[in-house]
Coordinates of C-alpha atoms in Angstrom, one line a residue:
Chain A
M1 CA 110.5 109.2 119.9
S2 CA 107.4 107.1 120.3
E3 CA 106.4 107.5 123.9
M4 CA 102.8 106.5 123.9
A5 CA 102.0 105.7 120.4
T6 CA 98.3 106.0 121.2
E7 CA 98.6 109.8 120.8
N8 CA 96.9 111.1 117.7
T9 CA 99.8 113.3 116.9
S10 CA 102.2 110.4 116.4
W11 CA 100.2 108.5 113.9
F12 CA 102.9 108.2 111.4
S13 CA 106.1 108.5 113.4
F14 CA 108.0 105.2 113.1
G15 CA 110.2 104.4 116.0
Q16 CA 111.9 101.2 116.9
R17 CA 109.0 100.3 119.2
D18 CA 106.7 100.6 116.3
M19 CA 109.0 98.4 114.2
T20 CA 108.8 95.7 116.9
V21 CA 105.0 95.9 117.1
F22 CA 104.8 95.9 113.3
I23 CA 106.9 92.8 113.0
F24 CA 105.0 91.2 115.8
V25 CA 101.5 91.8 114.5
M26 CA 102.6 91.0 110.9
S27 CA 104.1 87.6 111.9
L28 CA 101.0 86.6 113.9
S29 CA 98.4 87.8 111.4
G30 CA 100.4 86.3 108.6
L31 CA 100.6 82.9 110.4
Q32 CA 96.9 83.1 110.9
Y33 CA 96.3 83.7 107.2
A34 CA 98.7 81.0 106.2
I35 CA 97.0 78.4 108.5
T36 CA 93.5 79.3 107.5
E37 CA 94.6 79.0 103.9
V38 CA 95.5 75.4 104.6
L39 CA 92.4 74.5 106.6
P40 CA 89.5 73.1 104.6
E41 CA 87.2 75.7 103.1
F42 CA 84.7 75.8 100.4
D43 CA 84.9 78.8 98.1
V44 CA 81.7 78.2 96.2
G45 CA 82.0 81.1 93.8
P46 CA 82.0 84.3 95.7
L47 CA 80.7 82.5 98.8
E48 CA 83.2 81.4 101.4
L49 CA 81.9 78.6 103.6
G50 CA 83.8 76.9 106.4
V51 CA 86.6 78.1 108.5
G52 CA 87.3 81.7 107.4
D53 CA 90.1 83.8 108.8
F54 CA 90.9 83.7 112.5
I55 CA 90.2 87.4 112.5
F56 CA 90.4 87.6 116.3
I57 CA 94.2 87.5 116.3
P58 CA 94.8 90.7 114.3
I59 CA 91.9 92.6 115.8
V60 CA 92.8 91.8 119.4
L61 CA 96.4 92.8 118.7
V62 CA 95.4 96.1 117.0
L63 CA 93.1 96.9 120.0
L64 CA 96.0 96.3 122.4
F65 CA 98.5 98.4 120.6
R66 CA 96.3 101.0 119.0
T67 CA 98.7 102.4 116.5
F68 CA 98.3 102.9 112.8
W69 CA 101.4 100.7 112.2
A70 CA 99.8 97.8 114.0
A71 CA 96.7 98.1 111.8
L72 CA 98.9 98.3 108.7
A73 CA 100.8 95.2 109.7
V74 CA 97.6 93.1 109.4
P75 CA 97.2 93.3 105.6
M76 CA 101.0 93.2 105.3
G77 CA 100.9 89.9 107.0
E78 CA 98.4 88.7 104.5
V79 CA 100.3 90.0 101.5
V80 CA 103.6 88.6 102.6
F81 CA 102.7 85.2 104.1
E82 CA 99.6 84.3 102.1
D83 CA 100.0 86.1 98.8
I84 CA 103.7 86.3 98.0
L85 CA 105.1 83.2 99.8
L86 CA 102.2 80.9 98.8
G87 CA 102.0 82.4 95.4
D88 CA 98.5 83.9 95.6
F89 CA 99.6 87.4 94.7
N90 CA 97.3 89.4 92.6
G91 CA 99.2 92.5 91.5
L92 CA 97.5 95.8 92.2
G93 CA 94.6 94.0 93.9
V94 CA 96.7 93.8 97.1
M95 CA 96.4 97.6 97.4
E96 CA 92.7 97.1 98.1
D97 CA 93.5 95.0 101.2
L98 CA 96.3 97.3 102.3
L99 CA 94.1 100.4 102.2
L100 CA 90.8 98.9 103.5
V101 CA 91.9 96.6 106.3
S102 CA 94.3 99.0 107.8
T103 CA 92.0 102.1 107.9
C104 CA 89.0 100.1 109.1
F105 CA 90.8 98.4 111.9
F106 CA 92.5 101.6 113.0
F107 CA 89.2 103.5 113.0
A108 CA 87.6 100.7 115.1
A109 CA 90.5 100.6 117.5
L110 CA 90.2 104.3 118.2
L111 CA 86.5 103.8 119.1
F112 CA 87.5 101.4 121.9
Q113 CA 87.6 103.5 125.0
D114 CA 86.9 101.2 127.9
P115 CA 89.0 98.0 128.0
K116 CA 86.9 96.6 130.9
N117 CA 83.6 96.9 129.0
R118 CA 83.0 93.6 127.2
R119 CA 80.0 94.9 125.3
Q120 CA 82.2 97.7 123.8
L121 CA 84.8 95.1 122.9
A122 CA 82.3 93.0 121.0
A123 CA 80.9 96.1 119.3
V124 CA 84.3 97.2 118.2
V125 CA 85.3 93.8 116.7
L126 CA 82.0 93.8 114.8
I127 CA 82.6 97.3 113.5
A128 CA 86.1 96.5 112.4
E129 CA 85.1 93.4 110.5
G130 CA 81.7 94.7 109.3
L131 CA 83.1 98.0 108.0
N132 CA 85.8 96.2 106.1
E133 CA 83.5 93.6 104.6
F134 CA 80.8 96.1 103.8
I135 CA 83.1 98.3 101.8
A136 CA 84.8 95.3 100.2
M137 CA 81.3 94.1 99.1
F138 CA 80.8 97.3 97.1
V139 CA 84.2 97.1 95.6
D140 CA 83.4 93.5 94.5
I141 CA 80.1 94.4 92.9
G142 CA 81.7 97.4 91.1
K143 CA 84.5 95.2 89.8
V144 CA 82.1 92.8 88.1
Y145 CA 80.1 95.7 86.7
I146 CA 83.2 97.1 85.1
G147 CA 84.6 93.8 84.0
V148 CA 81.7 92.1 82.4
E149 CA 80.6 93.7 79.2
E150 CA 76.9 93.9 78.4
L151 CA 76.1 93.0 82.0
E152 CA 72.8 94.8 81.9
A153 CA 71.8 93.1 78.7
V154 CA 71.5 89.7 80.4
P155 CA 68.3 89.6 82.4
G156 CA 68.7 88.5 86.0
L157 CA 72.5 88.7 86.0
P158 CA 73.0 92.1 87.8
E159 CA 70.4 91.0 90.4
S160 CA 72.1 87.7 91.0
I161 CA 75.4 89.5 91.6
L162 CA 73.8 91.7 94.2
V163 CA 72.1 88.8 95.9
L164 CA 75.2 86.6 96.0
E165 CA 77.4 89.5 97.4
G166 CA 74.8 90.2 100.0
V167 CA 74.5 86.6 101.1
D168 CA 78.3 86.5 101.2
F169 CA 78.4 89.5 103.5
I170 CA 76.0 87.9 105.9
T171 CA 77.8 84.6 106.0
Q172 CA 81.1 86.4 106.5
M173 CA 79.7 88.4 109.4
V174 CA 78.4 85.3 111.1
I175 CA 81.4 83.0 110.5
T176 CA 84.3 85.3 110.5
G177 CA 82.8 88.2 112.5
I178 CA 81.1 86.3 115.3
I179 CA 82.4 82.7 115.5
F180 CA 86.0 83.6 114.7
G181 CA 85.9 87.2 115.8
V182 CA 83.8 88.4 118.7
I183 CA 83.7 85.1 120.7
P184 CA 87.4 84.3 120.8
A185 CA 88.2 88.0 121.2
L186 CA 86.2 88.2 124.3
Y187 CA 88.3 85.4 125.7
L188 CA 91.7 86.5 124.4
Y189 CA 91.6 90.3 125.0
P190 CA 91.3 90.2 128.8
K191 CA 93.9 87.4 129.0
L192 CA 96.5 89.5 127.0
H193 CA 95.7 93.0 128.3
G194 CA 98.4 94.2 130.5
K195 CA 100.7 91.2 129.8
I196 CA 101.8 91.6 126.3
E197 CA 102.3 95.4 126.1
P198 CA 105.1 95.5 128.7
L199 CA 106.9 92.8 126.7
M200 CA 106.9 95.2 123.8
G201 CA 108.0 98.0 126.1
M202 CA 104.7 99.8 126.0
E203 CA 102.2 101.0 128.6
P204 CA 99.0 99.0 128.7
Y205 CA 96.0 101.1 127.5
N206 CA 93.7 101.8 130.4
G207 CA 91.2 104.1 128.8
T208 CA 88.5 105.6 130.8
R209 CA 86.1 103.5 132.9
G210 CA 82.6 103.9 131.6
A211 CA 83.5 106.1 128.7
S212 CA 81.3 105.9 125.6
M213 CA 82.5 104.8 122.2
L214 CA 81.6 108.2 120.8
R215 CA 84.5 109.8 122.6
G216 CA 86.9 107.8 120.5
F217 CA 85.3 108.9 117.2
S218 CA 88.1 110.5 115.2
W219 CA 87.2 112.6 112.2
K220 CA 90.6 112.0 110.8
A221 CA 90.3 108.2 111.1
A222 CA 86.8 108.3 109.6
L223 CA 88.0 110.4 106.8
S224 CA 90.9 108.0 106.1
V225 CA 88.3 105.2 105.7
L226 CA 86.3 107.4 103.3
I227 CA 89.4 108.2 101.3
A228 CA 90.5 104.6 101.3
F229 CA 87.3 103.4 99.7
P230 CA 87.5 105.1 96.3
L231 CA 91.3 104.5 96.2
A232 CA 90.8 100.8 96.9
F233 CA 88.1 100.6 94.3
G234 CA 90.4 102.3 91.8
F235 CA 93.2 99.8 92.3
A236 CA 90.8 96.9 92.3
A237 CA 89.2 98.1 89.1
A238 CA 92.6 98.7 87.5
E239 CA 93.6 95.1 88.4
E240 CA 90.4 93.5 87.3
S241 CA 89.6 95.4 84.2
G242 CA 93.0 96.1 82.8
F243 CA 93.2 99.8 83.7
G244 CA 89.9 100.6 82.0
L245 CA 91.0 99.2 78.7
N246 CA 88.2 96.7 79.0
I247 CA 85.6 99.4 78.6
V248 CA 87.2 101.2 75.7
W249 CA 87.8 97.9 74.0
E250 CA 84.3 96.7 73.7
P251 CA 83.2 95.0 70.5
E252 CA 81.2 97.9 69.2
F253 CA 84.3 100.0 69.4
L254 CA 86.1 97.5 67.2
D255 CA 83.3 97.5 64.6
A256 CA 83.5 101.2 64.4
Y257 CA 87.2 101.5 63.9
G258 CA 88.2 98.2 62.2
E259 CA 90.0 95.2 63.5
T260 CA 93.4 96.2 62.4
F261 CA 93.2 98.8 65.2
I262 CA 93.9 95.9 67.5
A263 CA 97.6 96.4 66.9
A264 CA 97.5 99.7 68.7
P265 CA 97.2 98.4 72.3
I266 CA 99.8 95.8 71.6
I267 CA 102.2 98.5 70.6
V268 CA 101.2 100.6 73.6
A269 CA 101.8 97.6 75.9
A270 CA 105.2 97.0 74.3
L271 CA 106.1 100.6 74.7
V272 CA 105.1 100.6 78.4
A273 CA 107.2 97.5 78.8
V274 CA 110.2 99.1 77.2
V275 CA 109.9 102.3 79.3
L276 CA 109.5 100.3 82.5
W277 CA 112.5 98.2 81.6
Q278 CA 114.6 101.3 80.8
R279 CA 113.6 102.9 84.1
A280 CA 114.5 99.8 86.0
K281 CA 117.9 99.7 84.4
H282 CA 118.5 103.3 85.2
S283 CA 117.6 103.0 88.8
T284 CA 120.4 100.7 89.6
Chain B
M1 CA 86.9 58.1 115.1
S2 CA 89.1 55.2 114.3
Y3 CA 92.9 55.4 114.5
Q4 CA 93.2 54.6 110.9
E5 CA 91.1 57.5 109.9
E6 CA 92.9 59.8 112.2
F7 CA 96.2 58.7 110.8
R8 CA 95.0 59.4 107.3
N9 CA 93.9 62.9 108.4
A10 CA 97.3 63.7 109.9
L11 CA 98.9 62.4 106.8
S12 CA 97.0 64.7 104.5
I13 CA 97.6 67.8 106.7
E14 CA 101.3 66.8 106.7
S15 CA 101.4 66.5 102.9
L16 CA 99.4 69.7 102.5
K17 CA 101.9 71.5 104.7
Q18 CA 104.8 70.1 102.6
D19 CA 103.1 71.0 99.4
L20 CA 102.7 74.6 100.5
L21 CA 106.2 74.9 101.9
R22 CA 107.5 73.5 98.6
T23 CA 105.6 76.3 96.8
A24 CA 107.3 78.9 98.9
Y25 CA 110.8 77.6 99.0
D26 CA 111.5 75.2 96.2
N27 CA 112.3 77.7 93.4
E28 CA 115.9 77.0 92.7
G29 CA 116.4 76.5 89.0
T30 CA 112.9 77.5 87.7
I31 CA 112.9 79.7 84.6
F32 CA 111.4 82.6 86.5
N33 CA 114.1 82.5 89.1
R34 CA 116.9 82.6 86.5
L35 CA 115.5 85.8 85.0
D36 CA 116.5 89.2 86.1
P37 CA 113.7 90.2 88.6
R38 CA 113.2 93.6 86.9
V39 CA 112.7 92.0 83.5
L40 CA 110.3 89.5 85.0
L41 CA 108.3 92.3 86.7
T42 CA 108.0 94.1 83.3
W43 CA 106.8 90.9 81.7
Y44 CA 104.3 90.5 84.5
A45 CA 103.0 94.0 84.1
A46 CA 102.5 93.4 80.4
F47 CA 100.5 90.3 81.2
L48 CA 98.2 92.2 83.5
V49 CA 97.2 94.3 80.4
I50 CA 97.2 91.9 77.5
P51 CA 94.2 89.7 78.4
W52 CA 91.9 92.8 78.6
L53 CA 92.5 93.7 75.0
F54 CA 90.7 90.7 73.5
Y55 CA 87.2 89.3 73.5
D56 CA 87.8 86.3 71.2
M57 CA 87.6 83.2 73.3
R58 CA 90.1 81.5 71.0
I59 CA 92.7 84.1 71.7
L60 CA 92.0 84.0 75.4
G61 CA 92.1 80.2 75.4
G62 CA 95.5 80.4 73.7
L63 CA 96.9 82.8 76.3
L64 CA 95.5 80.7 79.1
T65 CA 97.3 77.6 77.6
F66 CA 100.5 79.6 77.3
V67 CA 100.6 80.8 81.0
S68 CA 99.4 77.3 82.2
V69 CA 102.4 75.7 80.4
L70 CA 104.6 78.3 82.2
A71 CA 103.0 77.5 85.5
V72 CA 103.6 73.7 85.0
V73 CA 107.2 74.4 84.1
S74 CA 107.8 76.5 87.2
R75 CA 106.4 73.7 89.4
V76 CA 103.4 75.4 90.9
S77 CA 101.6 73.6 93.8
K78 CA 98.9 71.4 92.5
Y79 CA 96.8 72.2 95.6
L80 CA 96.8 75.9 94.7
I81 CA 95.9 75.2 91.1
A82 CA 93.1 72.9 92.2
L83 CA 91.7 75.6 94.5
L84 CA 91.9 78.2 91.7
A85 CA 90.1 75.9 89.2
F86 CA 87.4 75.0 91.7
G87 CA 86.8 78.6 92.5
V88 CA 86.6 79.7 88.9
I89 CA 84.2 77.0 87.8
T90 CA 81.9 77.4 90.8
N91 CA 81.9 81.1 90.3
V92 CA 80.4 81.0 86.9
L93 CA 78.0 78.2 87.8
L94 CA 76.7 79.9 90.9
Y95 CA 76.2 83.3 89.3
A96 CA 74.4 81.5 86.4
F97 CA 72.3 79.5 88.8
V98 CA 71.2 82.5 90.9
T99 CA 70.4 84.3 87.6
V100 CA 67.9 81.5 86.8
L101 CA 66.3 82.0 90.2
M102 CA 66.0 85.7 89.3
G103 CA 64.2 84.7 86.1
G104 CA 67.1 85.0 83.7
S105 CA 68.7 82.5 81.3
F106 CA 71.4 80.1 82.5
V107 CA 73.3 79.8 79.2
Q108 CA 73.1 83.5 78.4
S109 CA 74.5 84.6 81.8
A110 CA 77.2 82.0 81.8
M111 CA 78.2 83.1 78.3
A112 CA 78.4 86.7 79.5
L113 CA 80.6 85.7 82.4
V114 CA 83.0 83.3 80.7
P115 CA 85.3 85.9 78.9
Y116 CA 85.6 88.0 82.1
T117 CA 86.4 84.9 84.2
T118 CA 88.9 83.6 81.7
K119 CA 90.8 86.9 81.7
L120 CA 90.9 86.9 85.5
T121 CA 92.1 83.3 85.4
I122 CA 94.9 84.1 83.0
I123 CA 96.1 86.8 85.3
S124 CA 95.8 84.6 88.4
V125 CA 97.7 81.8 86.8
T126 CA 100.4 84.2 85.7
S127 CA 100.7 85.6 89.2
I128 CA 100.9 82.2 90.8
A129 CA 103.6 81.1 88.3
V130 CA 105.6 84.3 88.6
F131 CA 105.5 84.7 92.4
S132 CA 105.9 81.1 93.4
G133 CA 108.5 80.5 90.8
M134 CA 110.6 83.5 92.0
S135 CA 112.6 83.2 95.1
P136 CA 111.6 85.7 97.8
K137 CA 115.1 87.2 97.6
N138 CA 114.5 88.1 94.0
I139 CA 110.9 89.3 94.7
S140 CA 112.2 91.7 97.3
R141 CA 115.0 92.9 95.0
A142 CA 112.4 93.4 92.2
F143 CA 110.2 95.5 94.4
M144 CA 113.2 97.4 95.7
S145 CA 114.4 98.3 92.2
I146 CA 111.1 100.0 91.4
G147 CA 111.4 102.1 94.5
I148 CA 109.1 100.3 97.0
P149 CA 110.1 101.1 100.6
R150 CA 112.7 98.9 102.2
Q151 CA 110.5 98.2 105.2
F152 CA 108.2 96.3 102.8
T153 CA 110.9 94.4 101.1
F154 CA 112.4 93.5 104.4
A155 CA 109.0 92.1 105.5
I156 CA 109.1 89.7 102.5
S157 CA 112.5 88.3 103.4
Y158 CA 111.6 88.2 107.0
G159 CA 108.4 86.3 106.3
Y160 CA 110.3 84.0 104.0
R161 CA 112.5 82.9 106.9
M162 CA 109.9 82.8 109.6
L163 CA 107.0 81.0 107.9
P164 CA 108.3 77.4 108.3
V165 CA 109.4 78.1 111.9
L166 CA 106.0 79.6 112.8
I167 CA 103.9 76.9 111.1
E168 CA 106.0 74.1 112.7
E169 CA 105.7 75.7 116.1
Y170 CA 102.0 76.2 115.8
H171 CA 101.5 72.6 114.6
E172 CA 103.4 71.4 117.7
T173 CA 101.5 73.6 120.1
V174 CA 98.2 72.2 118.7
N175 CA 99.5 68.7 119.1
V176 CA 100.5 69.4 122.7
Y177 CA 97.0 70.8 123.5
R178 CA 95.6 67.6 121.9
L179 CA 97.7 65.4 124.1
R180 CA 96.7 67.3 127.2
S181 CA 93.0 67.4 126.5
R182 CA 90.4 64.8 125.9
A183 CA 88.5 64.5 122.6
P184 CA 84.7 64.4 123.1
E185 CA 83.3 61.0 124.0
S186 CA 80.7 60.9 121.2
P187 CA 81.4 62.8 118.1
G188 CA 77.7 63.7 117.6
R189 CA 75.9 64.1 114.3
F190 CA 78.3 64.9 111.4
K191 CA 81.1 64.7 114.0
W192 CA 80.2 68.3 114.9
R193 CA 81.4 68.0 118.5
Y194 CA 84.7 66.8 117.2
Y195 CA 85.1 69.7 114.9
V196 CA 84.1 72.2 117.6
Y197 CA 86.7 70.6 119.8
L198 CA 89.4 71.0 117.1
I199 CA 88.4 74.6 116.4
R200 CA 88.5 75.5 120.1
L201 CA 91.9 73.8 120.3
S202 CA 93.4 75.7 117.4
I203 CA 92.1 79.0 118.8
R204 CA 93.5 78.3 122.2
A205 CA 96.9 77.2 120.8
F206 CA 97.4 80.8 119.6
Y207 CA 97.7 82.1 123.2
P208 CA 101.2 80.7 123.9
M209 CA 102.2 81.5 120.3
I210 CA 101.5 85.2 120.9
F211 CA 104.1 85.3 123.7
D212 CA 106.7 83.4 121.7
V213 CA 106.3 85.6 118.7
A214 CA 106.4 88.7 120.9
K215 CA 109.8 87.7 122.3
R216 CA 111.0 86.7 118.8
S217 CA 110.1 90.1 117.3
R218 CA 112.0 92.0 120.0
V219 CA 115.1 89.9 119.4
T220 CA 114.7 90.5 115.7
V221 CA 114.5 94.2 116.0
E222 CA 117.4 94.3 118.5
A223 CA 119.5 92.2 116.1
L224 CA 118.6 94.5 113.2
E225 CA 119.5 97.6 115.0
T226 CA 122.8 96.2 116.1
R227 CA 123.6 95.8 112.4
G228 CA 122.4 99.3 111.7
F229 CA 119.1 98.6 109.9
S230 CA 117.4 102.0 110.5
H231 CA 120.6 103.8 109.5
S232 CA 120.8 101.8 106.2
L233 CA 117.2 102.7 105.3
E234 CA 118.1 106.3 104.4
N235 CA 121.5 105.3 102.9
D236 CA 121.6 105.0 99.1
K237 CA 124.8 103.1 99.2
S238 CA 123.3 100.1 101.0
R239 CA 120.6 100.0 98.3
E240 CA 123.2 100.1 95.5
L241 CA 125.0 97.3 97.2
Q242 CA 121.9 95.1 97.3
L243 CA 120.9 95.7 93.7
G244 CA 124.5 95.9 92.3
D245 CA 124.7 92.4 90.9
L246 CA 121.5 92.5 88.9
R247 CA 122.3 92.1 85.2
V248 CA 120.1 91.8 82.1
G249 CA 121.6 88.8 80.3
Q250 CA 121.2 86.8 77.2
F251 CA 118.6 84.5 78.8
D252 CA 116.4 87.5 79.7
V253 CA 116.4 88.8 76.1
L254 CA 115.7 85.3 74.8
F255 CA 112.8 84.9 77.2
M256 CA 111.2 88.3 76.3
G257 CA 111.7 87.6 72.6
G258 CA 110.3 84.1 72.9
S259 CA 107.2 85.3 74.8
L260 CA 106.6 88.0 72.2
I261 CA 106.7 85.5 69.4
V262 CA 104.4 83.0 71.2
I263 CA 101.8 85.8 71.9
V264 CA 101.9 87.1 68.4
G265 CA 101.5 83.5 67.2
I266 CA 98.4 83.1 69.4
I267 CA 96.8 86.4 68.3
L268 CA 97.5 86.7 64.6
P269 CA 95.5 83.8 63.2
F270 CA 92.3 85.2 64.7
V271 CA 92.6 88.9 64.0

């Protein structure tokens, strides 16, 4: 069923081997997220200083196995181990991670053509982390724009959000991308290459000696990143601005329609709750 | 670094670990665990929407108090709450501070951010209370009942069982590496050599972990397949069997009704 899962044609086939790889990558990335959650770190507002994620673990594993399922297992590890078990779950917001991390890592893994080329390895790790952080930065900025009413009316506030997100992107790239990304990956990848794949019943990826990264550029994978971006933004915005209710429900709107109108959303929310409840009852 | 200090460090890591593990595992008897998971999910969905409907800080404050009380009752880890509070406060302060640098007003920008941040905090506290108060078994049944794929719900129950084993194993591996290696002679300014040493150690400790986990995943999948896991995925009967004993009881109705009364009580005086 899944011979060489590196073939483009078998992106979404899910054999037993994929299941093993999925559980493997999920456990390790989850462990990594759980540990870095415990390690001291300063979240000064949007800035994360200190030990970030040990991103080299998931990225090296995805580069070794090169399947979409391996890439999807990375955010799943985060959701299960860090969010659900440790109680840091944020509803629809997890869809943002699921979509962005998996597509960005998979896209980067396909670019990796020559396992012996250390420069290419470093570049791919940076692309995976950079692409993910870069898109996440735009999602974050957009969320605040949607969530904070009259943002433009406060002088200096929109600029300060842009500045802080930009600084955060740079510190993330240096700390997570280089110190905990590229450097350990350069040490770990050669050590694991050819050893761990046979344990999983897979052929090691040999690639082509001296092949350029452009050969691995896949339009399908690039497109999936491009599609994941607006979707992730949609989910994040739904989570962090109450499904757009926040915009409709601005104070001017209230002045125009009277404050008794406030009962309407409560009734709507109650109705949605009842419908959900009924559906849940029926589905058993 | 003195022995005493090192001992204190170990102690705090140990207690942190215990605190987190308690968050994940100690949910017998909390309110949220006694509720029907589908009812709780509905309640949670409602709470994702309600805070966005209001701009009055008195109402938002009331809602925040209500969910905080629920969080205390469901024995949420103090560490997580402290992290959350620290993050929220610094978030507002930092944005406001940078706004001043950009030539804006501190108070004005802080005031613009406070309602938004309060809403996000209400939602975060609700999430922490619900998902750490519910046992992972109930979480996976709740997700299964709204039609989320079994592979995902399996991952939750798998992680639930593996997390303590993996953390314990990793902690031991790190300690073994520490025994076998020598800490730097002089810690350097701000003990930076010591921290670099610790970080290198924790990175290298992952190497043996990777092989252990690889073996464990293979055994897991083999065991799953022996019991017909892939076969049961497409089978409706196995789903029915797993969800069969879910009942909406008196307690659920009381909880929903009680929440409704409290929320109306918070909102009405200010409308």
